[in-house]
Coordinates of C-alpha atoms in Angstrom, one line a residue:
M1 CA 0.0 0.0 0.0
T2 CA 1.0 3.6 -0.6
S3 CA 2.5 5.5 2.3
I4 CA 3.9 8.9 3.1
S5 CA 5.7 10.5 6.0
Q6 CA 3.0 11.6 8.5
D7 CA 5.2 14.6 9.5
N8 CA 5.0 16.2 6.1
F9 CA 1.4 16.2 5.0
F10 CA -2.1 17.4 5.8
F11 CA -4.8 14.8 5.6
F12 CA -8.1 16.6 6.5
N13 CA -7.0 16.7 10.2
S14 CA -4.1 18.5 11.9
D15 CA -3.2 15.4 13.9
C16 CA -2.5 12.4 11.7
S17 CA -0.4 10.6 14.3
D18 CA -2.7 7.5 14.6
L19 CA -4.2 7.7 11.1
Q20 CA -5.3 4.3 9.8
I21 CA -5.9 4.1 6.0
V22 CA -7.8 1.1 4.8
P23 CA -6.7 -0.3 1.4
N24 CA -9.1 0.6 -1.5
S25 CA -10.8 3.4 0.5
I26 CA -11.3 7.0 -0.4
E27 CA -8.4 7.9 2.0
H28 CA -6.2 5.4 0.2
A29 CA -7.0 7.1 -3.1
Y30 CA -6.2 10.6 -1.7
L31 CA -2.9 9.2 -0.2
A32 CA -2.0 8.0 -3.6
L33 CA -2.7 11.5 -5.0
L34 CA -0.3 12.9 -2.4
N35 CA 2.3 10.4 -3.6
E36 CA 1.6 11.5 -7.1
D37 CA 0.5 8.0 -8.0
L38 CA -2.4 8.9 -10.2
Y39 CA -2.8 5.4 -11.6
T40 CA -3.5 4.0 -8.1
A41 CA -5.7 6.9 -7.2
K42 CA -7.8 6.4 -10.3
T43 CA -8.0 2.6 -9.8
V44 CA -9.1 3.0 -6.2
F45 CA -11.7 5.7 -7.0
A46 CA -13.1 3.6 -9.8
G47 CA -13.6 0.7 -7.4
I48 CA -15.8 2.7 -5.0
D49 CA -19.4 3.5 -5.7
S50 CA -20.0 6.9 -4.0
P51 CA -20.4 10.5 -5.0
R52 CA -17.0 11.3 -3.5
A53 CA -15.3 8.6 -5.6
K54 CA -17.0 9.7 -8.8
W55 CA -15.7 13.2 -8.1
G56 CA -12.3 11.7 -7.4
Q57 CA -12.2 10.1 -10.8
I58 CA -12.9 13.5 -12.4
L59 CA -10.3 15.1 -10.2
V60 CA -7.7 12.5 -11.2
S61 CA -8.5 13.0 -14.9
I62 CA -8.0 16.7 -14.6
L63 CA -4.6 16.1 -12.9
E64 CA -3.7 13.8 -15.8
G65 CA -4.5 16.5 -18.3
F66 CA -7.9 15.6 -19.6
M67 CA -11.4 15.6 -18.1
I68 CA -13.1 12.2 -18.6
A69 CA -16.6 13.5 -17.6
Y70 CA -18.1 16.7 -16.4
P71 CA -18.7 17.1 -12.7
T72 CA -22.3 17.8 -11.5
Y73 CA -23.4 21.0 -9.8
F74 CA -23.5 19.2 -6.5
Q75 CA -20.0 17.6 -6.9
I76 CA -18.6 21.1 -7.5
R77 CA -20.5 22.5 -4.5
N78 CA -19.6 19.7 -2.2
F79 CA -16.0 18.8 -3.0
L80 CA -14.2 21.5 -4.9
E81 CA -13.2 23.6 -1.9
I82 CA -12.2 20.6 0.2
D83 CA -9.9 19.2 -2.5
L84 CA -8.4 22.5 -3.5
D85 CA -7.6 23.2 0.1
F86 CA -6.2 19.7 0.5
L87 CA -3.9 20.2 -2.5
L88 CA -2.8 23.6 -1.3
K89 CA -2.0 22.5 2.2
N90 CA 0.1 19.7 0.8
N91 CA 2.0 22.0 -1.5
K92 CA 0.8 20.2 -4.7
I93 CA 1.2 23.4 -6.7
Q94 CA 1.2 21.7 -10.1
Y95 CA -2.0 19.9 -9.2
V96 CA -3.5 23.2 -8.0
E97 CA -2.7 24.9 -11.3
Q98 CA -4.2 22.0 -13.3
F99 CA -7.3 22.1 -11.0
L100 CA -7.7 25.9 -11.4
G101 CA -7.3 25.4 -15.1
A102 CA -10.6 23.5 -15.1
S103 CA -12.5 26.4 -13.4
D104 CA -13.8 27.9 -16.6
I105 CA -15.5 24.6 -17.3
F106 CA -16.8 24.2 -13.7
V107 CA -18.3 27.7 -13.7
K108 CA -20.5 26.7 -16.7
I109 CA -21.9 24.0 -14.5
N110 CA -22.0 25.8 -11.1
Q111 CA -21.9 29.7 -11.3
E112 CA -20.5 29.8 -7.7
T113 CA -17.3 28.1 -8.7
Y114 CA -15.2 31.3 -8.7
K115 CA -16.6 32.2 -5.2
F116 CA -15.6 28.7 -3.9
L117 CA -12.1 29.2 -5.3
A118 CA -11.8 32.6 -3.8
R119 CA -12.8 31.4 -0.4
V120 CA -10.1 28.7 -0.4
M121 CA -7.5 31.3 -1.5
L122 CA -8.7 33.7 1.2
V123 CA -8.5 31.1 3.9
N124 CA -5.0 30.2 2.8
K125 CA -4.0 33.9 2.7
L126 CA -3.4 33.9 -1.0
Y127 CA -4.8 37.4 -1.3
T128 CA -4.0 38.1 -5.0
A129 CA -5.7 34.9 -6.1
A130 CA -8.6 35.5 -3.8
L131 CA -9.2 38.9 -5.2
K132 CA -8.9 37.6 -8.8
Y133 CA -11.6 34.9 -8.2
M134 CA -13.9 37.3 -6.2
E135 CA -13.7 39.7 -9.2
K136 CA -14.6 36.9 -11.6
S137 CA -17.5 35.8 -9.3
K138 CA -18.7 39.4 -9.0
N139 CA -18.9 39.6 -12.8
I140 CA -21.2 36.6 -12.9
Y141 CA -23.5 37.5 -10.0
Y142 CA -23.0 40.7 -8.1
N143 CA -25.9 40.3 -5.7
D144 CA -24.4 37.4 -3.8
P145 CA -24.3 38.4 -0.1
E146 CA -21.7 35.8 0.7
L147 CA -19.4 37.2 -1.9
H148 CA -19.7 40.7 -0.4
F149 CA -19.0 39.2 3.0
M150 CA -15.8 37.6 1.6
Y151 CA -14.8 40.9 0.1
S152 CA -15.3 42.6 3.5
K153 CA -13.1 39.9 5.1
Y154 CA -10.5 40.3 2.4
Y155 CA -10.3 44.0 2.9
M156 CA -10.3 43.6 6.6
D157 CA -7.3 41.2 6.3
I158 CA -5.3 43.6 4.2
G159 CA -6.1 46.6 6.5
S160 CA -8.4 48.5 4.2
Y161 CA -11.2 49.1 6.7
S162 CA -13.2 51.6 4.6
D163 CA -13.4 49.1 1.7
S164 CA -14.3 46.4 4.2
Y165 CA -17.1 48.6 5.6
Y166 CA -18.4 49.2 2.2
Y167 CA -18.7 45.5 1.3
I168 CA -20.2 44.5 4.6
N169 CA -22.9 47.1 4.0
E170 CA -23.5 45.7 0.5
C171 CA -23.8 42.3 2.1
L172 CA -26.3 43.5 4.6
K173 CA -28.3 45.4 2.0
L174 CA -28.8 42.0 0.2
L175 CA -29.4 39.9 3.4
P176 CA -30.1 42.2 6.4
T177 CA -30.4 39.2 8.8
Y178 CA -27.1 37.6 8.0
Y179 CA -25.7 37.3 11.6
P180 CA -22.0 36.8 10.7
A181 CA -22.1 40.0 8.6
K182 CA -23.7 41.9 11.5
L183 CA -20.8 40.7 13.8
L184 CA -18.2 41.7 11.2
K185 CA -19.8 45.1 10.7
Q186 CA -19.7 45.7 14.5
R187 CA -16.0 44.7 14.5
I188 CA -15.2 47.1 11.7
E189 CA -17.0 49.9 13.4
E190 CA -15.0 49.3 16.6
L191 CA -11.7 49.8 14.6

């Protein structure tokens, strides 16, 4: 079975000290991805009948350079952020680039794709990329309160409080009862 030094990787949990990976499981397939063994990952994903494994097959095909099937709206919504974050945290930059290269296809299936990508970039403090994908998302659907909330957090992170305040107000215009936005607005006003 495939293995990797547990000191040097992120596997959906910060403490992997007693991680047990069962052969031919989803975890086994992802471990193969980390080892850059796409053949094993593809084989393991193909042997599992689950939505996650079907997404995994598409993911591997993208990493191999050609998409075998289009993902569904729900596959993109449910798995894209998790897997992009997984690849980033494990420094699989070439895989990240290939994955991002498919985003123009994904956005035709799920218009929130760019927002999902932006959120992962923002969480990982990749601010230039976060802004790029927020802008792309804004061009598709400006009236998304969650997007404005993300803009506000972005501007808060980079110390531009007036821009942060503008976007949190835009968010609250669209969804006045959004509690996290109310809290963020209060925080901004205190600064």
